[in-house]
């Protein structure tokens, strides 16, 4: 049990006579450990497009540590458990380009590649090493927005273009599928040599959008072609127990449903480890039709001006909005992973596409949005491997419950209106003996809150417009 590490915030069972007044009027939330849903991979964000350099290049090591703690520390920060990196395709590092480690066309798909691995990977290697070694993050995802330009039908990393060799292409330069798969495997090896086992590899990003920056077009049949080659290449390299394929990072949920259907038709669904989708051009109307884990692998508020507000008008960048966005994805769409777009970004543009805004130069001032603290209420307590279980009831609140691998039970409760609610959490067949509660609202950032453990239940208050996580770290009675 992990109760000891939380001793300060936890309370043990007390006599019923000592109950706080609000407990008596509480509504019951019932957790049912026998009703199980998806297994969680975790919560995370990306460091692509040189955003990682904001942390990696920082000469002020105290602030650098503060930023890493804010993102990954499970007692003082968000406790994120997934890192999504961009695999570069750019020939240079100007602007926010992610440079590729194979900028030079070796002369054809069968020619020996000429790598120039720089040991930095646009700052992402250092952040990944810290996440892995210092903070124990075990899900490291490398995703390519594009293959290097010479592997593509348009000869350029930008403006779409397809990978030469997939169905429907007829490039003079030949079939680059195997060369691209080998390239992605070499990326995995460079990270492994630097002490970071990559667990997920992606070869597309928003394949229906021919962006003016790194982008590669693909329909589902073309994706399936590449999945088959990449899968057998990972097998041949004996890497398939470490790393699996994530696909396809579509712009919207409906796009990804189409991609997955085509991959199924091509008999390649079982070659995937994870299905990934964004929701920029369309959200989900329910779980995706697959037994594979599904991640909402990129979301953010691209339009609003930077805000650190928890709740004002329900705006797209506010913290409570993101607490609810995560709830909807985890409970209604049954995702196993949820990733914000960027963890950090410089002030220009002054939007909410990052969770932390960091100045590019000394004194490296930074501002933390409440979106990060909304993630904290989930990610710190709903750890990788947790199984979502049944939860119902409660008045003026909605809830989601999880059983962690270590046996602890996290119940995430969000108030649905403007008033506080007293709740009484009961876990069928289980008698909680140690629990804590953690609140984020306008004035608290995942702060310890009062909780009472008595009469076989955990009682506490869910403040108005808050997310409050009840964390049962020790219990008597039945386990799953
Ligand atoms: C970080 O340093 C690299 C060189 O290692 C440089 O290319 C890049 O522009 C720097 N980025 C920032 C944001 O300081
Ligand atoms: C997280 O922060 C706490 C408090 O500052 C610190 O004691 C702990 O070492 C940090 N955890 C890691 C893994 O660095
Ligand atoms: C993969 O493992 C097999 C069996 O252990 C071995 O024969 C083969 O050489 C390995 N291949 C690579 C590329 O490491
Ligand atoms: C959880 O969210 C609340 C806001 O409702 C915040 O005050 C609290 O600090 C968050 N808890 C954690 C552990 O981040
Ligand atoms: C916990 O309860 C005590 C006594 O009722 C109160 O003074 C304190 O402010 C409460 N703490 C929190 C974090 O709500």
Short mmCIF file of N, CA, C and O in Angstrom, two decimals, residues 29-33 35 37-38 40 327 330-331 378 382 386-392 399-404 409-413 425 427 470:
data_model
loop_
_atom_site.label_atom_id
_atom_site.label_comp_id
_atom_site.label_asym_id
_atom_site.label_seq_id
_atom_site.Cartn_x
_atom_site.Cartn_y
_atom_site.Cartn_z
N UNK A 29 -21.77 8.47 -3.51
CA UNK A 29 -21.19 8.01 -4.78
C UNK A 29 -20.78 6.56 -4.53
O UNK A 29 -20.07 6.28 -3.56
N UNK A 30 -21.26 5.66 -5.37
CA UNK A 30 -20.93 4.25 -5.17
C UNK A 30 -19.94 3.78 -6.23
O UNK A 30 -20.17 3.95 -7.43
N UNK A 31 -18.85 3.23 -5.75
CA UNK A 31 -17.82 2.69 -6.65
C UNK A 31 -17.98 1.18 -6.71
O UNK A 31 -18.11 0.52 -5.68
N UNK A 32 -17.98 0.66 -7.93
CA UNK A 32 -18.17 -0.78 -8.13
C UNK A 32 -16.92 -1.36 -8.81
O UNK A 32 -16.73 -1.22 -10.02
N UNK A 33 -16.08 -2.00 -8.01
CA UNK A 33 -14.81 -2.52 -8.54
C UNK A 33 -15.01 -3.70 -9.48
O UNK A 33 -14.09 -4.07 -10.22
N UNK A 35 -17.18 -3.76 -11.89
CA UNK A 35 -17.56 -3.27 -13.21
C UNK A 35 -16.33 -2.58 -13.81
O UNK A 35 -15.92 -1.53 -13.33
N UNK A 37 -13.83 -1.08 -17.03
CA UNK A 37 -13.78 -0.49 -18.37
C UNK A 37 -12.32 -0.52 -18.85
O UNK A 37 -11.62 -1.48 -18.60
N UNK A 38 -11.86 0.55 -19.47
CA UNK A 38 -10.53 0.55 -20.09
C UNK A 38 -9.40 0.59 -19.07
O UNK A 38 -9.57 1.06 -17.95
N UNK A 40 -5.84 2.28 -18.20
CA UNK A 40 -5.25 3.58 -18.51
C UNK A 40 -3.76 3.48 -18.83
O UNK A 40 -3.01 2.79 -18.13
N UNK A 327 -12.53 14.43 -18.43
CA UNK A 327 -13.62 13.56 -17.94
C UNK A 327 -14.39 12.97 -19.11
O UNK A 327 -14.64 11.76 -19.20
N UNK A 330 -12.35 10.35 -20.97
CA UNK A 330 -12.06 9.12 -20.22
C UNK A 330 -13.35 8.33 -19.96
O UNK A 330 -13.37 7.11 -20.07
N UNK A 331 -14.42 9.04 -19.63
CA UNK A 331 -15.65 8.34 -19.25
C UNK A 331 -16.55 8.07 -20.47
O UNK A 331 -16.99 6.95 -20.69
N UNK A 378 -6.04 14.41 -12.31
CA UNK A 378 -6.19 13.08 -12.92
C UNK A 378 -4.88 12.31 -12.84
O UNK A 378 -4.81 11.21 -12.31
N UNK A 382 -4.45 8.73 -11.07
CA UNK A 382 -4.84 7.69 -12.01
C UNK A 382 -3.56 7.32 -12.77
O UNK A 382 -3.18 7.96 -13.74
N UNK A 386 -3.89 1.66 -14.36
CA UNK A 386 -5.14 1.73 -13.60
C UNK A 386 -6.30 1.26 -14.49
O UNK A 386 -6.32 1.52 -15.69
N UNK A 387 -7.24 0.58 -13.87
CA UNK A 387 -8.44 0.16 -14.60
C UNK A 387 -9.59 1.05 -14.16
O UNK A 387 -9.81 1.24 -12.96
N UNK A 388 -10.28 1.62 -15.12
CA UNK A 388 -11.46 2.41 -14.75
C UNK A 388 -12.55 1.44 -14.30
O UNK A 388 -12.77 0.40 -14.92
N UNK A 389 -13.20 1.80 -13.21
CA UNK A 389 -14.26 0.95 -12.66
C UNK A 389 -15.55 1.76 -12.56
O UNK A 389 -15.56 2.98 -12.79
N UNK A 390 -16.62 1.09 -12.21
CA UNK A 390 -17.92 1.74 -12.15
C UNK A 390 -17.98 2.78 -11.04
O UNK A 390 -17.40 2.60 -9.98
N UNK A 391 -18.67 3.87 -11.30
CA UNK A 391 -19.00 4.81 -10.23
C UNK A 391 -20.30 5.49 -10.61
O UNK A 391 -20.54 5.79 -11.78
N UNK A 392 -21.16 5.68 -9.62
CA UNK A 392 -22.46 6.28 -9.92
C UNK A 392 -22.94 7.04 -8.70
O UNK A 392 -22.44 6.87 -7.60
N UNK A 399 -18.57 11.75 -11.50
CA UNK A 399 -17.41 11.08 -10.94
C UNK A 399 -16.86 10.03 -11.90
O UNK A 399 -17.56 9.55 -12.79
N UNK A 400 -15.59 9.71 -11.72
CA UNK A 400 -14.95 8.61 -12.44
C UNK A 400 -14.04 7.92 -11.44
O UNK A 400 -13.36 8.59 -10.66
N UNK A 401 -14.05 6.58 -11.44
CA UNK A 401 -13.26 5.86 -10.44
C UNK A 401 -12.28 4.91 -11.12
O UNK A 401 -12.54 4.40 -12.22
N UNK A 402 -11.16 4.68 -10.45
CA UNK A 402 -10.08 3.87 -11.02
C UNK A 402 -9.44 3.03 -9.92
O UNK A 402 -9.28 3.49 -8.80
N UNK A 403 -9.06 1.82 -10.29
CA UNK A 403 -8.26 1.01 -9.38
C UNK A 403 -6.85 0.93 -9.93
O UNK A 403 -6.61 0.44 -11.03
N UNK A 404 -5.88 1.45 -9.15
CA UNK A 404 -4.49 1.45 -9.59
C UNK A 404 -3.86 0.08 -9.41
O UNK A 404 -4.36 -0.76 -8.66
N UNK A 409 -7.29 3.34 -4.80
CA UNK A 409 -8.48 3.67 -5.58
C UNK A 409 -8.60 5.18 -5.68
O UNK A 409 -8.55 5.89 -4.67
N UNK A 410 -8.68 5.68 -6.91
CA UNK A 410 -8.83 7.12 -7.13
C UNK A 410 -10.24 7.40 -7.61
O UNK A 410 -10.73 6.75 -8.54
N UNK A 411 -10.90 8.35 -6.97
CA UNK A 411 -12.24 8.76 -7.40
C UNK A 411 -12.16 10.25 -7.72
O UNK A 411 -11.95 11.08 -6.83
N UNK A 412 -12.28 10.56 -9.01
CA UNK A 412 -12.17 11.94 -9.46
C UNK A 412 -13.58 12.51 -9.55
O UNK A 412 -14.44 11.94 -10.22
N UNK A 413 -13.82 13.60 -8.83
CA UNK A 413 -15.16 14.16 -8.76
C UNK A 413 -15.12 15.61 -9.23
O UNK A 413 -14.27 16.39 -8.79
N UNK A 425 -18.37 8.60 -0.26
CA UNK A 425 -17.96 7.62 -1.27
C UNK A 425 -17.91 6.23 -0.66
O UNK A 425 -17.23 6.01 0.35
N UNK A 427 -17.29 2.12 -1.51
CA UNK A 427 -16.75 1.16 -2.47
C UNK A 427 -17.33 -0.20 -2.10
O UNK A 427 -17.06 -0.71 -1.01
N UNK A 470 -10.49 12.02 -4.65
CA UNK A 470 -10.42 11.26 -3.40
C UNK A 470 -9.55 10.05 -3.67
O UNK A 470 -9.73 9.35 -4.67
#
